[in-house]
Each structure stands twice: as structure tokens, then as C-alpha cells.
Coordinates of C-alpha atoms and ligand atoms in Angstrom, one line a residue:
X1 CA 0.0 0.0 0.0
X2 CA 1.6 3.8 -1.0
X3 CA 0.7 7.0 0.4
X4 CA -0.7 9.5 -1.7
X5 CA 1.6 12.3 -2.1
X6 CA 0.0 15.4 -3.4
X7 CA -3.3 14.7 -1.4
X8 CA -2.9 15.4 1.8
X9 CA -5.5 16.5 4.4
X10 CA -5.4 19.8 5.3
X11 CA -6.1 19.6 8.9
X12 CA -3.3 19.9 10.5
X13 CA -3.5 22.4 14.0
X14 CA -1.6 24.2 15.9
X15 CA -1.3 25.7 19.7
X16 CA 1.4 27.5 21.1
X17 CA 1.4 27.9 24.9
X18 CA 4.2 30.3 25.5
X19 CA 6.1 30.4 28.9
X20 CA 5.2 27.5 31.0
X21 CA 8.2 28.4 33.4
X22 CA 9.7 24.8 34.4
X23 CA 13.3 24.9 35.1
X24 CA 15.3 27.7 36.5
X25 CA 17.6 29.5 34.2
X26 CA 21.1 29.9 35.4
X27 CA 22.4 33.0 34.6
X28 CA 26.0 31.4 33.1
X29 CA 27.4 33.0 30.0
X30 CA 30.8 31.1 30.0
X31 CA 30.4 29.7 26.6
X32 CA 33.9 29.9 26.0
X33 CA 35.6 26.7 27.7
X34 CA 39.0 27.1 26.1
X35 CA 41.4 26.2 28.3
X36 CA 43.9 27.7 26.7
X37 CA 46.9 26.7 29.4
X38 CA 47.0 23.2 27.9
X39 CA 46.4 24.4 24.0
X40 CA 49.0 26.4 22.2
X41 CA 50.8 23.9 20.5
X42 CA 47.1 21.3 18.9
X43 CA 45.8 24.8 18.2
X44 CA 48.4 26.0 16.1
X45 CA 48.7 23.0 14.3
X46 CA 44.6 23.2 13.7
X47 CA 44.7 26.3 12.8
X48 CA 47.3 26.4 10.1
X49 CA 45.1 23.4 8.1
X50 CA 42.2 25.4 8.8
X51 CA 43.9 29.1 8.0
X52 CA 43.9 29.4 4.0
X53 CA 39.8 30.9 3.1
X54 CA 38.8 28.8 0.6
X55 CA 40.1 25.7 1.2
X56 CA 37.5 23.7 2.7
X57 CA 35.3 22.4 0.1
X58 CA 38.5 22.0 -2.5
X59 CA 41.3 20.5 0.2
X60 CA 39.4 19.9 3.1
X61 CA 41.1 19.3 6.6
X62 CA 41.7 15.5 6.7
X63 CA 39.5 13.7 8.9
X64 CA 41.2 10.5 10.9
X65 CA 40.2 7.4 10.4
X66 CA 38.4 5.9 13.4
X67 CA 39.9 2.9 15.1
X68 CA 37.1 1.1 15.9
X69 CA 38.0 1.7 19.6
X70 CA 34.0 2.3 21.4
X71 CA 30.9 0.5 20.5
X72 CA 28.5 3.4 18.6
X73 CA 26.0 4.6 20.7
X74 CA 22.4 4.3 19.9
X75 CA 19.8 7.4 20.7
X76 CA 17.4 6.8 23.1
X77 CA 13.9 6.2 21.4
X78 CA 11.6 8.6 22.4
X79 CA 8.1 7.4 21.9
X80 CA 4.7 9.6 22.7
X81 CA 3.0 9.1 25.9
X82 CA -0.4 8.1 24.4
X83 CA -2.3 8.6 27.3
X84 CA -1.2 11.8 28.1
X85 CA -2.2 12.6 24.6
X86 CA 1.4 12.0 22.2
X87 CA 3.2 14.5 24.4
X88 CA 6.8 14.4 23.7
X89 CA 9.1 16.2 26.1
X90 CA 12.4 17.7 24.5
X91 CA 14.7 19.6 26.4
X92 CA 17.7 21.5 25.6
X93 CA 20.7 21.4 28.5
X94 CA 24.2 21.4 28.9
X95 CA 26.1 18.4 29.9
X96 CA 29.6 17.1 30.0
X97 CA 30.7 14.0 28.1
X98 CA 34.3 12.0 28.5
X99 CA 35.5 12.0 24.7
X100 CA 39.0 11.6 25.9
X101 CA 39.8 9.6 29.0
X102 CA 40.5 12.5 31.7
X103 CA 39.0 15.2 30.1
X104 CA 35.3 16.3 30.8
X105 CA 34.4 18.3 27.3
X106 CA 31.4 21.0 27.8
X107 CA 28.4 19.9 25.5
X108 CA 24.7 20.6 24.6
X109 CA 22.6 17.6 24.5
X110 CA 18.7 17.2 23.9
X111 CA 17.3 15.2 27.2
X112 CA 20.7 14.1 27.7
X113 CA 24.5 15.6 27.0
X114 CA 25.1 15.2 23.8
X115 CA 22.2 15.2 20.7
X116 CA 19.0 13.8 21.1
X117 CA 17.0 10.8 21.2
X118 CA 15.3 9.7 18.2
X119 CA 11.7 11.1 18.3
X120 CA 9.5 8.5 16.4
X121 CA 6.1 9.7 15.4
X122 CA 3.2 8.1 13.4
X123 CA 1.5 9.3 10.3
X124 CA -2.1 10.8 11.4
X125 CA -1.3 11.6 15.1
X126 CA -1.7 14.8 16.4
X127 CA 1.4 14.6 18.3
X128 CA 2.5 17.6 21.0
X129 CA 6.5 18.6 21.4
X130 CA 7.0 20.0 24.7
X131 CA 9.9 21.7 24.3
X132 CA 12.3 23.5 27.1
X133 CA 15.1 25.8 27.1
X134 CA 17.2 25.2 30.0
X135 CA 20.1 26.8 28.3
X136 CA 21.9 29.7 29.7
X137 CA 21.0 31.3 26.1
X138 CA 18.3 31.4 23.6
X139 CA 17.6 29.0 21.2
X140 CA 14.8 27.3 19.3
X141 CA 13.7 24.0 18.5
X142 CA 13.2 23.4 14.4
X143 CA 11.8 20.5 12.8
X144 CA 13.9 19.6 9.9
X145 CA 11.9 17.9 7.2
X146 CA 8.2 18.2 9.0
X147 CA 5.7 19.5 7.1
X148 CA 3.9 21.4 10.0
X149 CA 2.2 25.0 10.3
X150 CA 4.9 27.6 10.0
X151 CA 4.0 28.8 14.0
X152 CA 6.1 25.2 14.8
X153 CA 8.5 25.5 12.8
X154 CA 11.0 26.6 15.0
X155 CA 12.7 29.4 13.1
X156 CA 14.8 32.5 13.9
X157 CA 11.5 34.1 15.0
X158 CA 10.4 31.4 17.8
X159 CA 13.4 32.4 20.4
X160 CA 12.8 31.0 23.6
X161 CA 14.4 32.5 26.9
X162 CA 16.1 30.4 28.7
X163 CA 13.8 28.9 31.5
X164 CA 10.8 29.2 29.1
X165 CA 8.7 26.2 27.5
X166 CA 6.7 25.9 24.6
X167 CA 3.7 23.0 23.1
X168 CA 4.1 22.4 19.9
X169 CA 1.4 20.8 18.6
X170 CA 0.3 19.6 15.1
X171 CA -1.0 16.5 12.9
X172 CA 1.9 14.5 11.7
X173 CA 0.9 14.4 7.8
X174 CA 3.6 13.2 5.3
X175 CA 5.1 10.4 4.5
X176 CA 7.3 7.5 6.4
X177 CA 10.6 9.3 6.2
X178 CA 14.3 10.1 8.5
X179 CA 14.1 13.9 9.4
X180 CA 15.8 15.7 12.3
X181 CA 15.7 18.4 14.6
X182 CA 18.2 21.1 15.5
X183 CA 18.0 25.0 17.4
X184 CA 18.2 27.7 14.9
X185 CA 18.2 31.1 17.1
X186 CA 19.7 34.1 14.8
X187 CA 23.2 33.8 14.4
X188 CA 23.9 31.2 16.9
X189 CA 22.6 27.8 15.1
X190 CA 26.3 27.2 14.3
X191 CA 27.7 27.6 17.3
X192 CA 24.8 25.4 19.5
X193 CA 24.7 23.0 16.8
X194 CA 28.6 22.2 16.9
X195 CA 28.1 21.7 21.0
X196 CA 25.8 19.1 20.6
X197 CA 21.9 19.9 19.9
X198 CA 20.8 17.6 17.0
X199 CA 18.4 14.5 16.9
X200 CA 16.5 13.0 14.8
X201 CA 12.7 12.3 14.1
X202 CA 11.3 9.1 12.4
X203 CA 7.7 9.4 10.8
X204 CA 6.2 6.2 9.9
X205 CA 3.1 5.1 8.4
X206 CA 1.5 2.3 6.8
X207 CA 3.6 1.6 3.9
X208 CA 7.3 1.7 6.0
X209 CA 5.5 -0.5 8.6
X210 CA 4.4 -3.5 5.7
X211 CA 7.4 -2.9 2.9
X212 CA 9.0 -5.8 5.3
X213 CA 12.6 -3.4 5.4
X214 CA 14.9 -4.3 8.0
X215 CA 13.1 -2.2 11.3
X216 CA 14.2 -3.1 14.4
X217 CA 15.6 -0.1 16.0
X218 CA 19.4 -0.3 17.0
X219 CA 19.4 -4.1 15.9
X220 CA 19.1 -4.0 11.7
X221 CA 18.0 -0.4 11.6
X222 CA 20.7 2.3 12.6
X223 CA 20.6 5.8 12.8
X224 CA 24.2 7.5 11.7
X225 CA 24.7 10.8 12.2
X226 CA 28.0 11.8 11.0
X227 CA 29.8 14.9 12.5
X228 CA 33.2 16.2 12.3
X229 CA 34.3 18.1 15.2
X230 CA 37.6 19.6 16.3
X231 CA 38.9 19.7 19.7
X232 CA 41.2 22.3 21.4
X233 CA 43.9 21.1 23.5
X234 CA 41.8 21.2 26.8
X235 CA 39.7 18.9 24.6
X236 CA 36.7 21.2 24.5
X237 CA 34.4 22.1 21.2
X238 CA 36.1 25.5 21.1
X239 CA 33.4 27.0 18.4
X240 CA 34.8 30.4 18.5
X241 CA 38.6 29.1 18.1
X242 CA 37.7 27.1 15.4
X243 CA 35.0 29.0 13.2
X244 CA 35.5 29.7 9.7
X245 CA 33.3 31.7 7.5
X246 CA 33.2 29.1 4.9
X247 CA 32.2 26.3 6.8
X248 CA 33.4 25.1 9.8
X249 CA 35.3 21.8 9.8
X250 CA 36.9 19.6 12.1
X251 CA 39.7 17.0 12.1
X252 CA 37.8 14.1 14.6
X253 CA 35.1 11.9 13.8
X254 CA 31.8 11.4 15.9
X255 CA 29.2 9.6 14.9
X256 CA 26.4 9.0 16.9
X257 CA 28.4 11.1 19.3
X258 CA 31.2 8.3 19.3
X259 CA 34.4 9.0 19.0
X260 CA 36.4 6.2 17.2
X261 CA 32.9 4.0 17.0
X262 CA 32.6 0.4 15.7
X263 CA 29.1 -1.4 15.0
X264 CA 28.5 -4.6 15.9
X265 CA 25.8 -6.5 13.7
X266 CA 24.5 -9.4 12.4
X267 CA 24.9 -11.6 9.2
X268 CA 21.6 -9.6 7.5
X269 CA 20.5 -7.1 6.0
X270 CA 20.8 -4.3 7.3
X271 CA 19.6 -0.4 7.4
X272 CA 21.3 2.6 7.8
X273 CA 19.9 5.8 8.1
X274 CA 22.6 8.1 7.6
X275 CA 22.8 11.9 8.6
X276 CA 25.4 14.3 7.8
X277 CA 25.2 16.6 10.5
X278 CA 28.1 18.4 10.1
X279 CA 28.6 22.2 10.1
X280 CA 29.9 21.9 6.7
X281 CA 31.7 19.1 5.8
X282 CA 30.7 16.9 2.9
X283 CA 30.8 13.2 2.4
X284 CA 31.1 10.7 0.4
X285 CA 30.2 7.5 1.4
X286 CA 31.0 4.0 0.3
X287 CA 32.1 0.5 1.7
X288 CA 35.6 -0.5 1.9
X289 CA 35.2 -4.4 0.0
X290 CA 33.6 -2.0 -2.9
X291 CA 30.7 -3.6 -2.8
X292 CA 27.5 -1.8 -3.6
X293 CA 24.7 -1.5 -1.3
X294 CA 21.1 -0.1 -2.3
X295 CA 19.5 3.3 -1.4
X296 CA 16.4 3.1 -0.5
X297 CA 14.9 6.8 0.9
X298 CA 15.8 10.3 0.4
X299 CA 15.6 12.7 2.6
X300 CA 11.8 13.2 2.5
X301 CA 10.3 9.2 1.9
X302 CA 10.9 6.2 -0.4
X303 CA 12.4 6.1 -3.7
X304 CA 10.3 4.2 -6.0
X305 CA 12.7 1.2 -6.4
X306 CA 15.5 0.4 -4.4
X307 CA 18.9 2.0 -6.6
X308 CA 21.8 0.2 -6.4
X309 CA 25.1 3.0 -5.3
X310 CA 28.5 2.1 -5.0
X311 CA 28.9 5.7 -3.5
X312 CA 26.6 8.3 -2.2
X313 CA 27.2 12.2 -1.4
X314 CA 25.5 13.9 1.4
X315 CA 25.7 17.5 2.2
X316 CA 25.3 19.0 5.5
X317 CA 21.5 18.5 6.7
X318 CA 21.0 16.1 3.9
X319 CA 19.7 12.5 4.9
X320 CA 19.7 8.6 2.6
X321 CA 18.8 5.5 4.1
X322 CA 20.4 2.9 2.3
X323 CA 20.5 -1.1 3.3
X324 CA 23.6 -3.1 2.9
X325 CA 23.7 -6.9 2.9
X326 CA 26.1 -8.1 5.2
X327 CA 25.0 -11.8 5.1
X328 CA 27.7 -12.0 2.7
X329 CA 30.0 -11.1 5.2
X330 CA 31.4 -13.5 8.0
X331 CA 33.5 -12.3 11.2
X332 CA 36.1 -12.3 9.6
X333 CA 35.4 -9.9 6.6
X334 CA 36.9 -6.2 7.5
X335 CA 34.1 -4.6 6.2
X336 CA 33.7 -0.4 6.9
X337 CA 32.1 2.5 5.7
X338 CA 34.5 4.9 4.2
X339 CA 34.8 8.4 2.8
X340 CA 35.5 9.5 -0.8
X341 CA 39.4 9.5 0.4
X342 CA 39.0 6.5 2.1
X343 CA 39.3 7.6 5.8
X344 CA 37.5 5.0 7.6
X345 CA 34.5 6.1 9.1
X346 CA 32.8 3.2 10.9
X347 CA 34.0 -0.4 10.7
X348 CA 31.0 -3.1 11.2
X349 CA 32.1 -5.8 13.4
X350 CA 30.0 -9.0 12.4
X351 CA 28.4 -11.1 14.8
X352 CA 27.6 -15.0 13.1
X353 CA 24.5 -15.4 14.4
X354 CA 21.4 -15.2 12.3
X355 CA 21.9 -15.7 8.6
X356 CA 18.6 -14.4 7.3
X357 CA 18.4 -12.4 4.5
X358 CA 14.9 -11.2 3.4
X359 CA 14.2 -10.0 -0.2
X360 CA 14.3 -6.2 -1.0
X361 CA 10.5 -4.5 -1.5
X362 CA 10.4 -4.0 -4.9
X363 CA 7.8 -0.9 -5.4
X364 CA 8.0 1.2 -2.3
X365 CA 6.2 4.6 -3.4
X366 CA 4.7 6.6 -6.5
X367 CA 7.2 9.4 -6.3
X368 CA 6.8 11.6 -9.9
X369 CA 7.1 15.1 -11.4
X370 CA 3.8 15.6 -13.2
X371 CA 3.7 16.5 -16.6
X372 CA 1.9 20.0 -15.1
X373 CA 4.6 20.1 -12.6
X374 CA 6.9 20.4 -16.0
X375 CA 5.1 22.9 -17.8
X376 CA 4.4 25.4 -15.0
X377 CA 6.8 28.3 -15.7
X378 CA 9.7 29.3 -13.3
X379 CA 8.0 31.9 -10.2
X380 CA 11.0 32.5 -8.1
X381 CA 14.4 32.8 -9.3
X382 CA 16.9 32.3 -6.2
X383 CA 20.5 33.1 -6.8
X384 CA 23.0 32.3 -4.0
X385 CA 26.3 33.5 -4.2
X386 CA 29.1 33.4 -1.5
X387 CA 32.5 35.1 -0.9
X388 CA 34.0 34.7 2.7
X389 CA 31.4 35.9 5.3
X390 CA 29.9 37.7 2.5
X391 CA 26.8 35.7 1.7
X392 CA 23.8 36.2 -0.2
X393 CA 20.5 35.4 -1.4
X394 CA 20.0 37.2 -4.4
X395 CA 22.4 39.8 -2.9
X396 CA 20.6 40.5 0.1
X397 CA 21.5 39.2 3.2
X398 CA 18.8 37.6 6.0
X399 CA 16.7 40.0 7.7
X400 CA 14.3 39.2 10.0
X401 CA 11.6 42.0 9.3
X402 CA 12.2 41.5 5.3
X403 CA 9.1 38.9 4.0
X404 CA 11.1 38.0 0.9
X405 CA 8.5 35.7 -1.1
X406 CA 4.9 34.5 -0.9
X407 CA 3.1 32.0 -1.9
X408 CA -0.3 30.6 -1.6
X409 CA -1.2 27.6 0.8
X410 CA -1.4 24.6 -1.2
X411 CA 0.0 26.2 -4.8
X412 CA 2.9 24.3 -6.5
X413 CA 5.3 26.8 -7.8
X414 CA 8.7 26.2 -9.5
X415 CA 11.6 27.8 -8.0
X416 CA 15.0 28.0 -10.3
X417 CA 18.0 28.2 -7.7
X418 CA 21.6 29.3 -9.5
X419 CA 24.7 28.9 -7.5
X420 CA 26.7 31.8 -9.0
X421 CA 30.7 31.0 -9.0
X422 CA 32.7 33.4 -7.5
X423 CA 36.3 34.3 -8.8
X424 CA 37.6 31.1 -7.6
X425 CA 35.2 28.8 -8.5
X426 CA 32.9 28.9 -6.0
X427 CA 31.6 26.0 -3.7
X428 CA 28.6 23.6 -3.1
X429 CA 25.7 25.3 -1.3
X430 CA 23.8 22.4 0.3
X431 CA 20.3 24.6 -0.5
X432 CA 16.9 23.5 2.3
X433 CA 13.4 25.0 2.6
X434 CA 11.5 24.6 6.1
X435 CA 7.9 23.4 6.5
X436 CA 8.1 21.4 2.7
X437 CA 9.5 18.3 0.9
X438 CA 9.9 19.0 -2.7
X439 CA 10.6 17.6 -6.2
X440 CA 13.5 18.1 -8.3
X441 CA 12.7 18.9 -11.5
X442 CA 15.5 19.4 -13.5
X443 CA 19.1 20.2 -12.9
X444 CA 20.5 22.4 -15.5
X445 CA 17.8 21.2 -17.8
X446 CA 18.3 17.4 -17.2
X447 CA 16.3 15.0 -15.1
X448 CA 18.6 14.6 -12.0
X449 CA 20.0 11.2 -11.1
X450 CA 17.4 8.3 -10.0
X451 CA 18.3 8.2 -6.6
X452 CA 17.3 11.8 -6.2
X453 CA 14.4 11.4 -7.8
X454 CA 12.2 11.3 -4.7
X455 CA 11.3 14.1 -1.9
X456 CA 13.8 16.0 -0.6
X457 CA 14.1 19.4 1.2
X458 CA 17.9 19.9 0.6
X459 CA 20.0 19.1 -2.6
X460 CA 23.4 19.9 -3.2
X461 CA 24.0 23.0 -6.2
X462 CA 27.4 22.6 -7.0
X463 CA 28.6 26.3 -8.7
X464 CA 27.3 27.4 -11.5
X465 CA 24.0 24.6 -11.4
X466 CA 20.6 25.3 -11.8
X467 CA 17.7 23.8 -9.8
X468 CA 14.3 23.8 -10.9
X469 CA 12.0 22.7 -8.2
X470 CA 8.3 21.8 -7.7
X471 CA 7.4 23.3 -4.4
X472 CA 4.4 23.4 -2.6
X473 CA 3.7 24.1 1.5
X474 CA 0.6 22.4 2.7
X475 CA 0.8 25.2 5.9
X476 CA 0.9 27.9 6.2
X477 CA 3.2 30.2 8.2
X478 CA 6.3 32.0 7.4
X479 CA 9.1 29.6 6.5
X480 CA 13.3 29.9 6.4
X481 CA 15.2 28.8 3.2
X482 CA 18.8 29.0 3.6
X483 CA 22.0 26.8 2.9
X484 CA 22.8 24.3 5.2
X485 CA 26.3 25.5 5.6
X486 CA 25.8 26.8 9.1
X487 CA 28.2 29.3 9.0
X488 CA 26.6 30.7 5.8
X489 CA 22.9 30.8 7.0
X490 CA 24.8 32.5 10.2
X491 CA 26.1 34.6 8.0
X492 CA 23.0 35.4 6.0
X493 CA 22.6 33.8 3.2
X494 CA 18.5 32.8 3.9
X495 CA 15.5 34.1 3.2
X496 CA 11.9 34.0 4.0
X497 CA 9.0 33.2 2.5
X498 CA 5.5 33.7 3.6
X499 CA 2.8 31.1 2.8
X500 CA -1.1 32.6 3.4
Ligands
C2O1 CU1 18.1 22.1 9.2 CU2 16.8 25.8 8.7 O1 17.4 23.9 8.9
CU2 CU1 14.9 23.0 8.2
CU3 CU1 26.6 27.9 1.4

């Protein structure tokens, strides 16, 4: 059975109840955690690979390969409390977590110390986030990838004071699919993000819960979110030390919040929902044995058919789950997930014990660009263009009291997005909208590659590409569009468009 895609009941609600005071805010400002006695000589190494501007997206700082030392850690599951009516309690906080035996590095974490449990909600609910600052700062709480009344969303607008609470509540309404959730106050999403707020939310539905994939959580079906961090000598996420205007990137490995992680599994298939939730940094990733494995979601649902990859690239905030067969693996295979340059990124550990292998679903959605989708003329032309810490939009920079498109609830528009080289070449803008998943029609006039061909709501525009994209927001609300570099939507380069 398939969900519909364009139909799609128009129901959804929404209540804010601002200011539930819960939890005390400690007044605290030391953000800055360098402990700089311990540092000089790591930092100046760091910062000479990180010095040069443009250098990240061309000669990026090497990442190292993880050892295989800890067991990855699995988020909790956060499931609703269905008798208190899907309530699902969120809370931002700082923490401490032992990356480095002796050291205590300074964190954010959601319900925890560092990212989030995995918020699992079900297609039809009316679900209610309760969400709660207990930051010493500001922040907000965005869904990435929810299609949800722009009141939710979580944007630079929705700033809650430390202390401060806020319901959230709407009718989930789009299809089985991996999404996330991160803060996005003005001009600090970087920094907060790089400390440790990020989790993920799984919607499901009818057709993920009979296609017969691989779904038992932590056991056949992993969540993976890759970061890249870097730490100062004092072994603290030293944002400030480390920030660069063109993305910043790190030299260490987390995923999962692991540092030198290994997964254990067993001889089956297996799925792997992978998150790049890096500031900036790009991947590439592939299995060591060269073997191919088959991608089967994007970041907004099913692909219609499984496609085999022997690679894939995700850009920061982009999402693929893709499900590898390691029944043809035994314990002592050295089987790992690499990166384009071959630093190891996880090595699987195999466990002989079950040899099962199920057969892949073989029509898993009705994902298509209508031929009306193809003939509607372009109604928004987006230019993005980057140089430093000067980044634009078409040449404007964000501002909050600027409304810079509308649109009408419910309307499918095509926007045409050109990622304008600068003198040097430019670099990949990894491009999202809020409160939407969306089509790709074309890129630079051709259909784009079949394992993109499914919902998304942020592609990679390499410079000088053109997207052309079928949009349309099923809420209403105002709603962020930006590049997923963080330091660029920090920077500016996002807009705002208004859906009535
Ligand atoms: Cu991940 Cu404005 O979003
Ligand atoms: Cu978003
Ligand atoms: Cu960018």
C-alpha cells in the first residue's frame, strides 16, 4: 500500500502555549571553555590546516580514520505518551561527556548531553512537542523535514528564553521518512549546533510499517549521524577558536556522538539511516570491500525502487537510508564505511549469528514530477552567491523584518536556484526550505540522477548549477530557506517566504 503524495488532508492544528516556566535559568554566559593553558601547540597545528579561506570544500582538513575503539551509541527512542495525549518532552541542557579519558568536554545535548533521542512519530497523530530551554542562552527548536504550520517550525523568530517552554502541537501528515531536529536562534545555530543539539525524528506510516525493510531499531535499523568536530587542547568544542566563515570543519570523527565508533551487527540485511550533521563538511560514502549497497529513501520518503550506489554524497542536513547486505560477510570480513578519500568512518564488526536475509521490496512509493509540474513556468528565481562571510541570497543578506516571497497555501510553484561561482570557483551550497519536501525537476535542464528522484528538502548545487524545483507548502506560516552550511545561514545567506 503507498501514500498518496500530493493529497494530503489539510487539517493539521496548531497551539502555542508560550512560557510554561519549568526549570530555573542559570544566569552562566561562560560559553567559551578554552582552556587555553593546555592548547597552544594542537591549536596551532589546527589552525594552520584550517587558516587558507577557501580551502574547505577543494582541500578539506583530513578527517582521521576511526579505530574502531567504542561500541557506537544508539539514541534513546523517544516514543509519545499516548495517554497523556502524544506528548513528547524535549529539552535542551548542557552536559559534560568523557571524549578523551580525563577530560570532561562542555556539551549541549537534547534530554541528555550530547544530541538527542530519536523522536518516532506516526502518520495521522496529532502529536505535542513539549519543548524546554534550559540553556543559559536562547535557542529554538526546528523540525527539519516536517511538514507542520509555520507557527512550529522553530525558526529564527520562535526564540525561547532560557527557562521558558513551549507545546508544539500539530497533525503529523507526510510520508514514512528520516528527518531531524536542531536550534536555529539568529546567528547562533552554528555555534549550538557544533556543542551538541541535534536528533532525529522518524515518521512512519502504513507503507514503511508493511514494505518488510529491515526495522528493528538499534538491531538491523541504525541511525548514523556523522559529524566532524575539532577539539582544542583542553579537549573542548572551542566554536569560537575554530570558526570559519566558509564552513566550519573539524579533524575528529563522531558519529552518533562516538568517537572512534565500531558497530556490531549481524549476518543480514541491514539499514542505515545516515545523517550528515556536520557544520559543513561533505561526504562521500562507500564500503571498503567496494561492494555496492542499495538506497532506498531520500531525505523526504521512499524512492520508488530500491537504486543500487557504490557511493553516495551527502551534504550537511541532507539525509539517505540505504540497506547493505552483510550476510555475505562472515567475522572475519573487515568490512567499513568509508569516505570518498577513504578515511574509515565506521568499521562493522559482524556477529555469526542469524543468517537471514529477506528479499528487498520492490515498489516502495509513487514518487513523480507531473507532466503539469513540468510545464508550469519558473515563479521565483533564487541566486546564491558566496565570498567569505559575504553571503547572499540574491544579494541580500537575511533579515528578519524582510518577508522575501509569498506564496499561496497549497500552490505548486517552480523555483529555479543558480549557484553563481565566484572568482575562484565557488563552492557547493547544500540549499533547504523549512515546512516542505519538494521535487527536483531538473538540474541544469536534465532530469537529475534516479536516486534523487524522490522528496527531498535539501539538494546539493554545485557552482554554477541550476535547480528547478516543484514546491508546494501544505501550511501555512512564514518559512526559512537558507544553505545548510551553518556558518553561511549565520552569515546570511537565507531568506523568508511567507505562505497565506
Ligand atoms: Cu536544518 Cu533551517 O534547517
Ligand atoms: Cu529546516
Ligand atoms: Cu553555502
Amino acid at each position: 500500500m503507498k501514500s498518496r503524495i500530493w493529497i494530503t488532508s489539510l487539517f493539521a492544528s496548531i497551539l502555542i502555549i508560550g512560557g510554561c516556566s519549568s526549570s530555573k535559568s542559570e544566569p552562566d554566559d561562560n560559553m567559551d571553555h578554552s582552556n587555553m593553558s593546555h592548547d597552544d601547540m594542537k591549536m596551532e597545528e589546527a589552525d594552520s590546516q584550517t587558516e587558507n579561506g577557501h580551502m574547505s570544500h577543494t582541500n578539506p582538513l583530513a578527517l582521521t580514520d576511526s579505530i574502531g575503539e567504542n561500541e557506537l551509541a544508539l539514541p534513546a527512542l523517544l516514543e509519545p505518551e499516548k495517554e497523556k495525549g502524544n506528548v513528547y518532552n524535549i529539552v535542551a541542557q548542557k552536559g559534560t561527556v568523557e571524549f578523551f579519558d580525563g577530560y570532561q568536554t562542555e556539551t549541549l545535548g537534547y534530554n541528555g548531553s550530547f544530541l538527542g533521542p530519536v523522536i518516532r512519530v506516526n502518520r495521522g497523530d496529532t502529536v505535542k512537542f513539549r519543548t524546554v530551554n534550559d540553556l543559559s542562552e536562547e535557542t529554538t527548536f526546528h523540525w527539519h523535514g516536517l511538514d507542520l504550520p509555520g507557527e512550529g517550525d522553530g525558526g529564527p523568530h520562535k526564540s525561547i528564553k532560557p527557562g521558558k517552554s513551549e507545546i508544539v502541537e500539530f497533525t503529523v501528515d507526510q510520508q514514512a521518512a528520516t528527518l531531524w531536529f536542531h536550534p536555529h536562534p539568529e546567528g547562533k545555530t552554528s555555534e549550538q549546533f557544533y556543542k551538541g543539539l541535534a536528533g532525529l525524528i522518524y515518521v512512519e506510516d502504513e507503507n514503511s510499517k508493511n514494505l518488510g525493510l529491515p526495522s528493528d531499531y538499534g538491531v538491523n535499523d541504525i541511525p548514523l549521524i556523522f559529524q566532524d568536530r575539532q577539539f582544542d587542547g583542553g579537549k573542548q568544542l572551542n566554536y569560537q577558536r575554530f570558526k570559519n566563515d566558509d564552513g566550519t570543519i573539524g579533524d575528529t570523527l563522531l558519529v552518533n556522538g562516538t568517537l572512534n565508533p565500531k558497530l556490531t551487527i549481524s549476518k543480514e540485511k541491514v539499514r542505515l539511516r545516515l545523517l550528515n550533521g556536520s557544520n559543513a563538511r561533505n561526504y562521500t560514502f562507500k564500503l571498503n570491500t567496494g561492494d555496492s549497497f542499495e538506497q532506498i529513501a531520500t531525505d523526504g520518503g521512499f524512492l520508488n525502487t530500491p537504486e543500487t550506489m557504490n557511493e553516495i554524497t551527502l551534504t550537511p542536513g541532507e539525509r539517505a537510508e540505504v540497506i547493505v547486505d552483510f550476510s555475505k560477510y562472515d567475522a572475519t570480513s573487515n568490512v567499513a564505511l568509508i569516505n570518498e578519500d577513504n578515511t574509515i568512518l565506521l568499521p562493522f564488526k559482524i556477529n555469526e549469528v542469524g543468517t537471514e536475509t529477506s528479499d528487498m521490496p520492490q515498489n516502495m512509493n509513487d514518487f513523480a514530477v507531473t507532466d503539469e509540474e513540468r510545464s508550469l513556468p519558473v515563479s521565483k528565481k533564487l541566486e546564491l552567491f558566496g565570498m567569505g562571510n559575504m553571503v547572499t541570497i540574491n544579494g541580500k543578506r537575511f533579515d528578519m523584518n524582510r518577508i522575501d516571497f509569498t506564496q499561496k497555501q497549497s500552490e505548486t510553484e517552480i523555483w529555479e536556484i543558480y549557484n553563481k561561482p565566484d572568482m575562484m570557483g565557488g563552492m557547493v551550497h547544500p540549499f533547504h526550505i523549512h515546512g516542505t519536501q519538494f521535487k527536483i525537476v531538473s538540474i541544469d535542464g536534465k532530469e537529475p540522477p534516479v536516486n534523487e528522484q524522490g522528496w527531498k528538502d535539501t539538494i546539493a548545487i554545485e557552482p554554477g548549477e541550476t535547480f528547478k524545483l516543484a514546491i508546494k507548502f501544505n501550511n501555512k506560516g512564514i518559512y526559512m530557506y537558507h544553505c545548510h552550511i551553518l556558518e553561511h545561514e549565520d552569515n546570511g545567506m537565507m531568506g523568508q517566504v511567507l505562505v497565506e
